[in-house]
Amino acid sequence: MFCGLVYPVPDPLRSEHTYFLEIERNFDNKRLAAYNLLLFDANKNKWHKIASARAHYVYNLTDEQKEWISAEIIEKMALFDYSFMGIPEGYPQKIEREIGSRKIVAELYRTSVGYMPSNYSIKIKYGKGVYAIKEGQWGFNIVEKDGKKYLVYIGMGGSGEHRVSTIEDFYLNVLNLDSLENVYHGFVKSEITFVREWE
């Protein structure tokens, strides 16, 4: 589902038409989806899309970051698609996984406006204890490396850090599920490329 803001733009050809620029965003994850050039037909009371520049996200991950996550997994997390964890339906409301003596419980938080998905709250239960990950995590995965299991999650960052409110740039975090220690924390910046489409 997409939503957009529309602005009038001057016509460089000085025709009788008034053109509009639409900034299209994905309603669920707030990512920039496209810039669209529109023309409004007043006789039919209808918008016509003349051209579009669709956004594609590119992540230049470091070798260390590639050990924990891939561009494909990032894109799936951004779409709330957890098929990589064996979950067939999109936007899973609750995900539970048992890893040894740990139980990971992640619940999807929806905003009050249109109930759009926003982020996951993640808790790790062990014995009588609970380890809660800060709110504002956009996605997560469980990765095995050298015989150990890790919780890999992406989010907007903590206090004192440059926080990002969309799933474009993010902080990558890796938590050792045995010791509950963070073994990696780093910022991942996206590059947006555009592909032009004509209607």
XYZ file of N, CA and C in Angstrom:
597
model
N 0.843 -1.170 0.000
C 0.000 0.000 0.000
C 0.890 1.235 0.000
N 0.530 2.235 -0.804
C 1.348 3.417 -0.942
C 0.540 4.675 -0.652
N 1.231 5.717 -0.237
C 0.609 7.022 -0.037
C 1.572 8.067 -0.556
N 1.061 9.243 -0.893
C 1.954 10.243 -1.454
C 1.487 11.652 -1.222
N 2.452 12.565 -1.273
C 2.171 13.992 -1.232
C 2.335 14.535 -2.631
N 1.454 15.449 -3.033
C 1.445 15.962 -4.407
C 1.685 17.467 -4.391
N 2.607 17.932 -5.268
C 2.947 19.340 -5.357
C 2.842 19.796 -6.811
N 2.298 20.990 -7.072
C 2.301 21.504 -8.450
C 3.719 21.903 -8.846
N 4.055 21.696 -10.117
C 5.377 22.068 -10.621
C 5.216 22.869 -11.902
N 6.109 23.817 -12.133
C 6.000 24.599 -13.371
C 6.276 23.728 -14.586
N 5.569 23.996 -15.671
C 5.739 23.227 -16.914
C 6.842 23.877 -17.748
N 7.981 23.197 -17.946
C 9.081 23.811 -18.706
C 8.728 24.067 -20.173
N 7.737 23.356 -20.703
C 7.341 23.533 -22.106
C 6.309 24.641 -22.279
N 5.866 25.215 -21.142
C 4.888 26.293 -21.139
C 3.622 25.924 -21.905
N 3.170 24.701 -21.712
C 1.908 24.273 -22.327
C 0.760 24.729 -21.439
N -0.430 24.356 -21.793
C -1.600 24.752 -21.012
C -1.828 23.819 -19.826
N -1.006 22.808 -19.685
C -1.196 21.826 -18.624
C -0.502 22.260 -17.336
N -1.042 21.794 -16.222
C -0.379 21.934 -14.932
C 0.058 20.542 -14.490
N 1.348 20.395 -14.259
C 1.884 19.107 -13.832
C 2.062 19.103 -12.315
N 2.122 17.886 -11.771
C 2.270 17.728 -10.329
C 3.337 16.679 -10.055
N 4.114 16.925 -9.005
C 5.106 15.953 -8.551
C 4.535 15.238 -7.335
N 4.509 13.913 -7.395
C 4.046 13.111 -6.266
C 5.242 12.409 -5.635
N 5.380 12.563 -4.321
C 6.400 11.814 -3.581
C 5.688 10.614 -2.978
N 5.968 9.453 -3.531
C 5.266 8.223 -3.140
C 6.073 7.462 -2.090
N 5.406 7.107 -1.002
C 6.056 6.343 0.063
C 5.264 5.070 0.348
N 5.993 4.033 0.764
C 5.335 2.809 1.189
C 4.663 3.087 2.528
N 3.366 2.840 2.605
C 2.586 3.170 3.804
C 3.041 2.359 5.010
N 3.470 1.116 4.790
C 3.838 0.241 5.905
C 5.190 0.577 6.512
N 6.191 0.803 5.671
C 7.537 0.999 6.214
C 8.068 2.422 6.044
N 7.284 3.285 5.435
C 7.598 4.715 5.278
C 8.767 4.969 4.335
N 9.206 3.975 3.619
C 10.305 4.171 2.680
C 9.853 4.949 1.452
N 10.784 5.732 0.898
C 10.530 6.379 -0.378
C 10.376 5.303 -1.437
N 9.274 5.352 -2.189
C 9.028 4.351 -3.231
C 9.298 4.916 -4.621
N 8.892 6.178 -4.863
C 9.064 6.747 -6.204
C 8.773 8.240 -6.187
N 9.276 8.902 -7.234
C 8.840 10.246 -7.593
C 8.021 10.096 -8.872
N 6.796 10.608 -8.876
C 5.910 10.463 -10.023
C 5.543 11.828 -10.590
N 5.494 11.916 -11.907
C 5.016 13.120 -12.583
C 3.580 12.859 -13.003
N 2.664 13.704 -12.515
C 1.234 13.501 -12.743
C 0.631 14.655 -13.532
N -0.456 14.336 -14.204
C -1.260 15.334 -14.902
C -2.700 15.103 -14.483
N -3.401 16.176 -14.121
C -4.785 16.037 -13.680
C -5.725 16.403 -14.822
N -6.619 15.486 -15.155
C -7.636 15.703 -16.187
C -8.898 16.200 -15.491
N -9.153 17.502 -15.591
C -10.300 18.096 -14.903
C -11.623 17.635 -15.504
N -11.623 17.327 -16.794
C -12.864 16.874 -17.440
C -13.316 15.516 -16.907
N -12.356 14.641 -16.664
C -12.679 13.289 -16.163
C -12.454 13.172 -14.657
N -11.957 14.263 -14.050
C -11.669 14.269 -12.615
C -10.760 13.090 -12.237
N -9.667 12.973 -12.990
C -8.801 11.798 -12.852
C -7.335 12.184 -13.009
N -6.459 11.526 -12.200
C -5.023 11.715 -12.310
C -4.457 10.763 -13.370
N -3.449 11.251 -14.113
C -2.714 10.416 -15.066
C -1.241 10.473 -14.701
N -0.614 9.308 -14.571
C 0.821 9.255 -14.294
C 1.559 9.328 -15.627
N 2.385 10.344 -15.788
C 3.139 10.541 -17.034
C 4.453 9.764 -16.998
N 5.153 9.872 -15.885
C 6.451 9.199 -15.742
C 6.704 8.939 -14.267
N 7.638 8.032 -14.008
C 7.952 7.665 -12.636
C 9.436 7.340 -12.515
N 10.017 7.729 -11.390
C 11.391 7.334 -11.059
C 11.301 6.477 -9.803
N 11.382 5.150 -9.978
C 11.199 4.213 -8.874
C 12.494 4.055 -8.091
N 12.363 4.031 -6.770
C 13.527 3.952 -5.884
C 13.942 2.499 -5.657
N 15.242 2.269 -5.682
C 15.817 0.963 -5.358
C 16.916 1.199 -4.329
N 16.912 0.375 -3.276
C 17.858 0.559 -2.181
C 19.061 -0.351 -2.354
N 20.237 0.231 -2.191
C 21.494 -0.498 -2.330
C 22.250 -0.353 -1.009
N 22.729 -1.482 -0.468
C 23.473 -1.474 0.785
C 24.887 -1.974 0.532
N 25.857 -1.099 0.727
C 27.259 -1.481 0.578
C 27.763 -1.968 1.932
N 27.429 -3.212 2.237
C 27.778 -3.789 3.531
C 29.267 -4.096 3.609
N 29.843 -3.909 4.787
C 31.240 -4.280 4.996
C 31.324 -5.809 5.072
N 32.546 -6.331 4.984
C 32.722 -7.791 5.081
C 32.205 -8.302 6.425
N 32.418 -7.531 7.495
C 31.939 -7.952 8.816
C 30.415 -7.970 8.864
N 29.793 -6.965 8.280
C 28.326 -6.914 8.269
C 27.732 -8.047 7.428
N 28.405 -8.404 6.347
C 27.917 -9.493 5.490
C 27.907 -10.840 6.198
N 28.688 -10.961 7.273
C 28.668 -12.202 8.048
C 27.336 -12.375 8.785
N 26.620 -11.248 8.983
C 25.393 -11.300 9.780
C 24.120 -11.067 8.977
N 24.223 -10.351 7.878
C 23.005 -9.974 7.145
C 23.331 -9.787 5.671
N 22.311 -9.886 4.836
C 22.478 -9.669 3.396
C 21.461 -8.630 2.933
N 21.697 -8.074 1.754
C 20.763 -7.091 1.189
C 19.386 -7.720 0.978
N 19.358 -9.004 0.608
C 18.076 -9.690 0.379
C 17.267 -9.796 1.676
N 17.933 -10.116 2.771
C 17.246 -10.223 4.067
C 16.762 -8.845 4.516
N 17.569 -7.806 4.288
C 17.150 -6.445 4.643
C 15.859 -6.091 3.918
N 15.798 -6.385 2.621
C 14.597 -6.061 1.840
C 13.380 -6.836 2.343
N 13.564 -8.079 2.718
C 12.448 -8.867 3.241
C 11.970 -8.303 4.583
N 12.913 -7.940 5.455
C 12.526 -7.329 6.733
C 11.735 -6.048 6.508
N 12.169 -5.254 5.534
C 11.492 -3.988 5.255
C 10.062 -4.203 4.782
N 9.799 -5.361 4.193
C 8.453 -5.695 3.700
C 7.681 -6.572 4.683
N 8.235 -6.776 5.889
C 7.614 -7.628 6.904
C 7.347 -9.028 6.339
N 8.320 -9.505 5.561
C 8.255 -10.828 4.938
C 9.259 -11.723 5.668
N 8.742 -12.672 6.465
C 9.612 -13.544 7.257
C 9.647 -14.965 6.709
N 9.514 -15.073 5.392
C 9.615 -16.389 4.757
C 11.009 -16.978 4.966
N 12.035 -16.131 5.162
C 13.390 -16.643 5.401
C 13.494 -17.346 6.748
N 12.488 -17.159 7.618
C 12.442 -17.868 8.900
C 11.391 -18.977 8.864
N 10.858 -19.259 7.671
C 9.865 -20.322 7.533
C 8.443 -19.895 7.860
N 8.193 -18.580 7.908
C 6.846 -18.079 8.192
C 6.203 -17.688 6.866
N 5.141 -18.400 6.456
C 4.591 -18.173 5.112
C 3.812 -16.875 4.954
N 3.097 -16.441 6.002
C 2.264 -15.250 5.840
C 3.077 -13.973 6.080
N 2.680 -12.896 5.412
C 3.336 -11.607 5.617
C 2.819 -10.922 6.872
N 3.585 -9.985 7.369
C 3.218 -9.209 8.560
C 2.861 -10.089 9.753
N 3.692 -11.055 10.120
C 3.339 -11.894 11.269
C 3.204 -11.048 12.538
N 2.085 -11.211 13.225
C 1.802 -10.418 14.430
C 2.715 -10.808 15.592
N 2.979 -12.103 15.695
C 3.809 -12.583 16.794
C 4.702 -13.704 16.276
N 5.981 -13.619 16.611
C 6.942 -14.646 16.225
C 7.590 -15.181 17.495
N 7.560 -16.494 17.654
C 8.193 -17.128 18.809
C 9.158 -18.194 18.319
N 10.352 -18.193 18.881
C 11.360 -19.185 18.537
C 12.076 -19.623 19.812
N 12.243 -20.938 19.978
C 12.994 -21.460 21.125
C 14.382 -21.860 20.652
N 15.382 -21.268 21.280
C 16.777 -21.551 20.966
C 17.427 -22.028 22.253
N 17.572 -23.331 22.403
C 18.117 -23.886 23.640
C 17.221 -23.517 24.805
N 17.803 -22.884 25.825
C 17.031 -22.481 27.002
C 16.414 -21.090 26.846
N 16.597 -20.487 25.687
C 16.064 -19.146 25.440
C 14.803 -19.224 24.582
N 13.867 -18.337 24.868
C 12.676 -18.213 24.031
C 12.578 -16.775 23.546
N 12.620 -16.603 22.237
C 12.524 -15.270 21.644
C 11.067 -15.009 21.300
N 10.536 -13.892 21.779
C 9.156 -13.497 21.500
C 9.191 -12.096 20.897
N 8.735 -11.987 19.662
C 8.689 -10.683 18.985
C 7.249 -10.383 18.608
N 6.799 -9.177 18.950
C 5.428 -8.776 18.635
C 5.445 -7.525 17.780
N 4.608 -7.537 16.757
C 4.534 -6.430 15.815
C 3.736 -5.288 16.424
N 4.347 -4.120 16.470
C 3.665 -2.925 16.965
C 3.069 -2.192 15.772
N 1.785 -1.862 15.872
C 1.122 -1.115 14.799
C 0.770 0.281 15.291
N 0.964 1.275 14.426
C 0.608 2.638 14.804
C -0.903 2.767 14.849
N -1.366 3.789 15.530
C -2.817 3.994 15.645
C -3.409 4.554 14.357
N -2.582 5.137 13.497
C -3.085 5.706 12.245
C -3.138 4.611 11.192
N -4.320 4.116 10.910
C -4.468 3.083 9.891
C -3.915 1.739 10.294
N -3.452 1.615 11.545
C -2.894 0.359 12.047
C -1.779 -0.165 11.158
N -0.968 0.735 10.627
C 0.110 0.266 9.757
C 1.235 -0.335 10.587
N 1.885 -1.397 10.076
C 3.012 -1.976 10.794
C 4.110 -0.936 10.976
N 4.805 -1.036 12.064
C 5.853 -0.064 12.321
C 7.151 -0.747 12.743
N 7.112 -1.510 13.843
C 8.331 -2.162 14.300
C 7.986 -3.301 15.253
N 9.022 -4.046 15.619
C 8.839 -5.176 16.534
C 9.403 -4.853 17.914
N 8.687 -5.301 18.941
C 9.268 -5.341 20.289
C 9.776 -6.772 20.472
N 10.979 -6.914 20.994
C 11.620 -8.235 21.090
C 12.013 -8.509 22.532
N 11.613 -9.672 23.043
C 11.999 -10.099 24.388
C 12.617 -11.490 24.310
N 13.626 -11.710 25.151
C 14.246 -13.030 25.252
C 13.965 -13.536 26.661
N 13.240 -14.648 26.740
C 12.888 -15.218 28.045
C 13.829 -16.369 28.356
N 14.346 -16.395 29.590
C 15.235 -17.471 30.017
C 14.988 -17.724 31.503
N 14.622 -18.944 31.836
C 14.285 -19.255 33.223
C 13.203 -18.323 33.722
N 13.503 -17.590 34.782
C 12.545 -16.603 35.299
C 12.888 -15.182 34.851
N 13.906 -15.056 34.029
C 14.336 -13.726 33.594
C 13.822 -13.359 32.212
N 13.861 -12.059 31.939
C 13.462 -11.542 30.624
C 14.478 -10.479 30.212
N 15.025 -10.626 29.010
C 15.933 -9.627 28.437
C 15.150 -8.913 27.344
N 14.859 -7.632 27.557
C 14.062 -6.870 26.587
C 14.966 -6.006 25.725
N 14.768 -6.108 24.421
C 15.491 -5.257 23.479
C 14.721 -3.938 23.376
N 15.423 -2.834 23.259
C 14.762 -1.531 23.153
C 13.775 -1.519 22.000
N 12.738 -0.704 22.144
C 11.750 -0.577 21.066
C 12.388 0.077 19.849
N 11.678 -0.005 18.741
C 12.172 0.622 17.518
C 13.027 -0.298 16.680
N 12.800 -1.624 16.782
C 13.541 -2.583 15.953
C 12.658 -2.964 14.761
N 13.196 -2.781 13.568
C 12.392 -2.999 12.368
C 12.368 -4.443 11.901
N 13.340 -5.200 12.291
C 13.359 -6.581 11.848
C 14.446 -7.359 12.556
N 14.384 -8.690 12.428
C 15.373 -9.524 13.112
C 15.488 -10.867 12.416
N 16.553 -11.576 12.777
C 16.812 -12.906 12.245
C 17.635 -13.658 13.284
N 17.646 -14.962 13.172
C 18.490 -15.796 14.034
C 19.551 -16.422 13.141
N 20.801 -16.178 13.480
C 21.923 -16.621 12.647
C 22.816 -17.541 13.466
N 23.254 -18.630 12.831
C 24.199 -19.538 13.483
C 25.579 -19.310 12.890
N 26.569 -19.182 13.784
C 27.945 -18.965 13.335
C 28.885 -19.655 14.315
N 29.764 -20.482 13.799
C 30.735 -21.223 14.611
C 30.050 -21.996 15.733
N 28.903 -22.608 15.423
C 28.188 -23.435 16.392
C 27.400 -22.665 17.436
N 27.363 -21.331 17.331
C 26.610 -20.520 18.292
C 25.470 -19.804 17.576
N 24.394 -19.495 18.335
C 23.238 -18.808 17.771
C 23.264 -17.339 18.197
N 22.899 -16.495 17.243
C 22.903 -15.053 17.475
C 21.575 -14.456 17.023
N 21.127 -13.447 17.747
C 19.969 -12.662 17.337
C 20.499 -11.439 16.603
N 20.148 -11.320 15.329
C 20.574 -10.193 14.500
C 19.353 -9.314 14.282
N 19.448 -8.048 14.679
C 18.282 -7.183 14.515
C 18.696 -5.800 14.022
N 17.749 -5.152 13.326
C 18.003 -3.823 12.772
C 16.982 -2.841 13.338
N 17.432 -1.608 13.577
C 16.524 -0.622 14.145
C 17.040 0.788 14.008
N 16.321 1.708 14.668
C 16.591 3.135 14.490
C 17.690 3.671 15.402
N 18.227 2.860 16.287
C 19.326 3.323 17.131
C 18.866 3.737 18.517
N 19.825 3.910 19.405
C 19.529 4.243 20.793
C 19.698 5.724 21.082
N 19.545 6.083 22.349
C 19.674 7.480 22.746
C 21.106 7.945 22.513
N 21.237 9.180 22.052
C 22.550 9.737 21.770
C 23.085 9.389 20.400
N 22.353 8.543 19.642
C 22.783 8.165 18.302
C 21.911 8.870 17.268
N 22.447 8.973 16.071
C 21.674 9.520 14.957
C 20.541 8.547 14.651
N 19.296 8.933 14.974
C 18.161 8.028 14.812
C 17.489 8.276 13.465
N 17.086 7.188 12.827
C 16.444 7.259 11.522
C 15.033 6.716 11.670
N 14.065 7.428 11.129
C 12.664 7.051 11.358
C 12.057 6.197 10.259
N 12.830 5.812 9.283
C 12.324 4.926 8.225
C 13.294 3.767 8.044
N 12.813 2.690 7.412
C 13.701 1.543 7.171
C 14.506 1.816 5.901
N 15.367 2.793 5.983
C 16.275 3.110 4.888
C 17.696 2.904 5.411
N 18.131 3.791 6.282
C 19.381 3.594 7.019
C 19.013 2.978 8.365
N 19.941 2.266 8.988
C 19.610 1.627 10.266
C 20.868 1.210 11.007
N 20.666 0.811 12.264
C 21.732 0.224 13.064
C 21.582 -1.288 13.054
N 22.683 -1.966 12.800
C 22.727 -3.422 12.815
C 23.304 -3.858 14.154
N 22.596 -4.758 14.829
C 23.012 -5.252 16.141
C 23.058 -6.772 16.128
N 24.030 -7.334 16.834
C 24.152 -8.783 16.936
C 24.310 -9.141 18.405
N 23.428 -10.029 18.882
C 23.410 -10.428 20.291
C 23.698 -11.923 20.388
N 24.709 -12.277 21.182
C 25.009 -13.687 21.449
C 23.900 -14.240 22.349
N 23.178 -15.257 21.879
C 22.035 -15.766 22.636
C 22.441 -16.593 23.851
N 23.694 -17.031 23.920
C 24.164 -17.743 25.110
C 24.487 -16.766 26.236
N 25.312 -15.762 25.934
C 25.781 -14.834 26.960
C 24.926 -13.575 27.071
N 24.053 -13.345 26.075
C 23.248 -12.116 25.979
C 24.135 -10.873 25.909
N 25.291 -11.034 25.260
C 26.202 -9.911 25.045
C 26.085 -9.436 23.608
N 26.170 -8.107 23.416
C 26.223 -7.558 22.072
C 27.618 -7.776 21.505
N 27.685 -8.421 20.355
C 28.991 -8.665 19.753
C 29.235 -7.762 18.543
N 28.170 -7.073 18.079
C 28.355 -6.114 16.984
C 27.261 -5.062 17.059
N 27.661 -3.802 16.794
C 26.732 -2.685 16.697
C 27.328 -1.704 15.700
N 26.628 -1.459 14.613
C 27.168 -0.551 13.599
C 26.074 0.038 12.732
N 26.380 1.175 12.119
C 25.434 1.902 11.286
C 25.549 1.428 9.846
N 24.400 1.248 9.197
C 24.363 0.840 7.789
C 23.633 1.921 7.009
N 24.307 2.509 6.034
C 23.731 3.590 5.225
C 23.336 3.056 3.866
N 22.148 3.453 3.428
C 21.674 3.011 2.119
C 22.028 4.040 1.051
N 22.073 3.566 -0.175
C 22.138 4.448 -1.334
C 20.878 4.175 -2.140
N 20.234 5.230 -2.585
C 19.004 5.065 -3.366
C 19.303 5.352 -4.819
N 19.040 4.376 -5.672
C 19.163 4.586 -7.116
C 17.754 4.626 -7.693
N 17.612 5.257 -8.834
C 16.290 5.414 -9.434
C 16.261 4.829 -10.829
N 15.153 4.173 -11.143
C 14.920 3.626 -12.481
C 13.732 4.372 -13.067
N 13.928 5.002 -14.201
C 12.864 5.806 -14.810
C 11.894 4.918 -15.593
N 10.634 5.178 -15.391
C 9.595 4.443 -16.116
C 8.651 5.463 -16.762
N 8.299 5.201 -18.017
C 7.342 6.070 -18.710
C 6.021 5.317 -18.843
N 4.952 6.027 -18.664
C 3.622 5.412 -18.793
C 3.197 5.380 -20.245
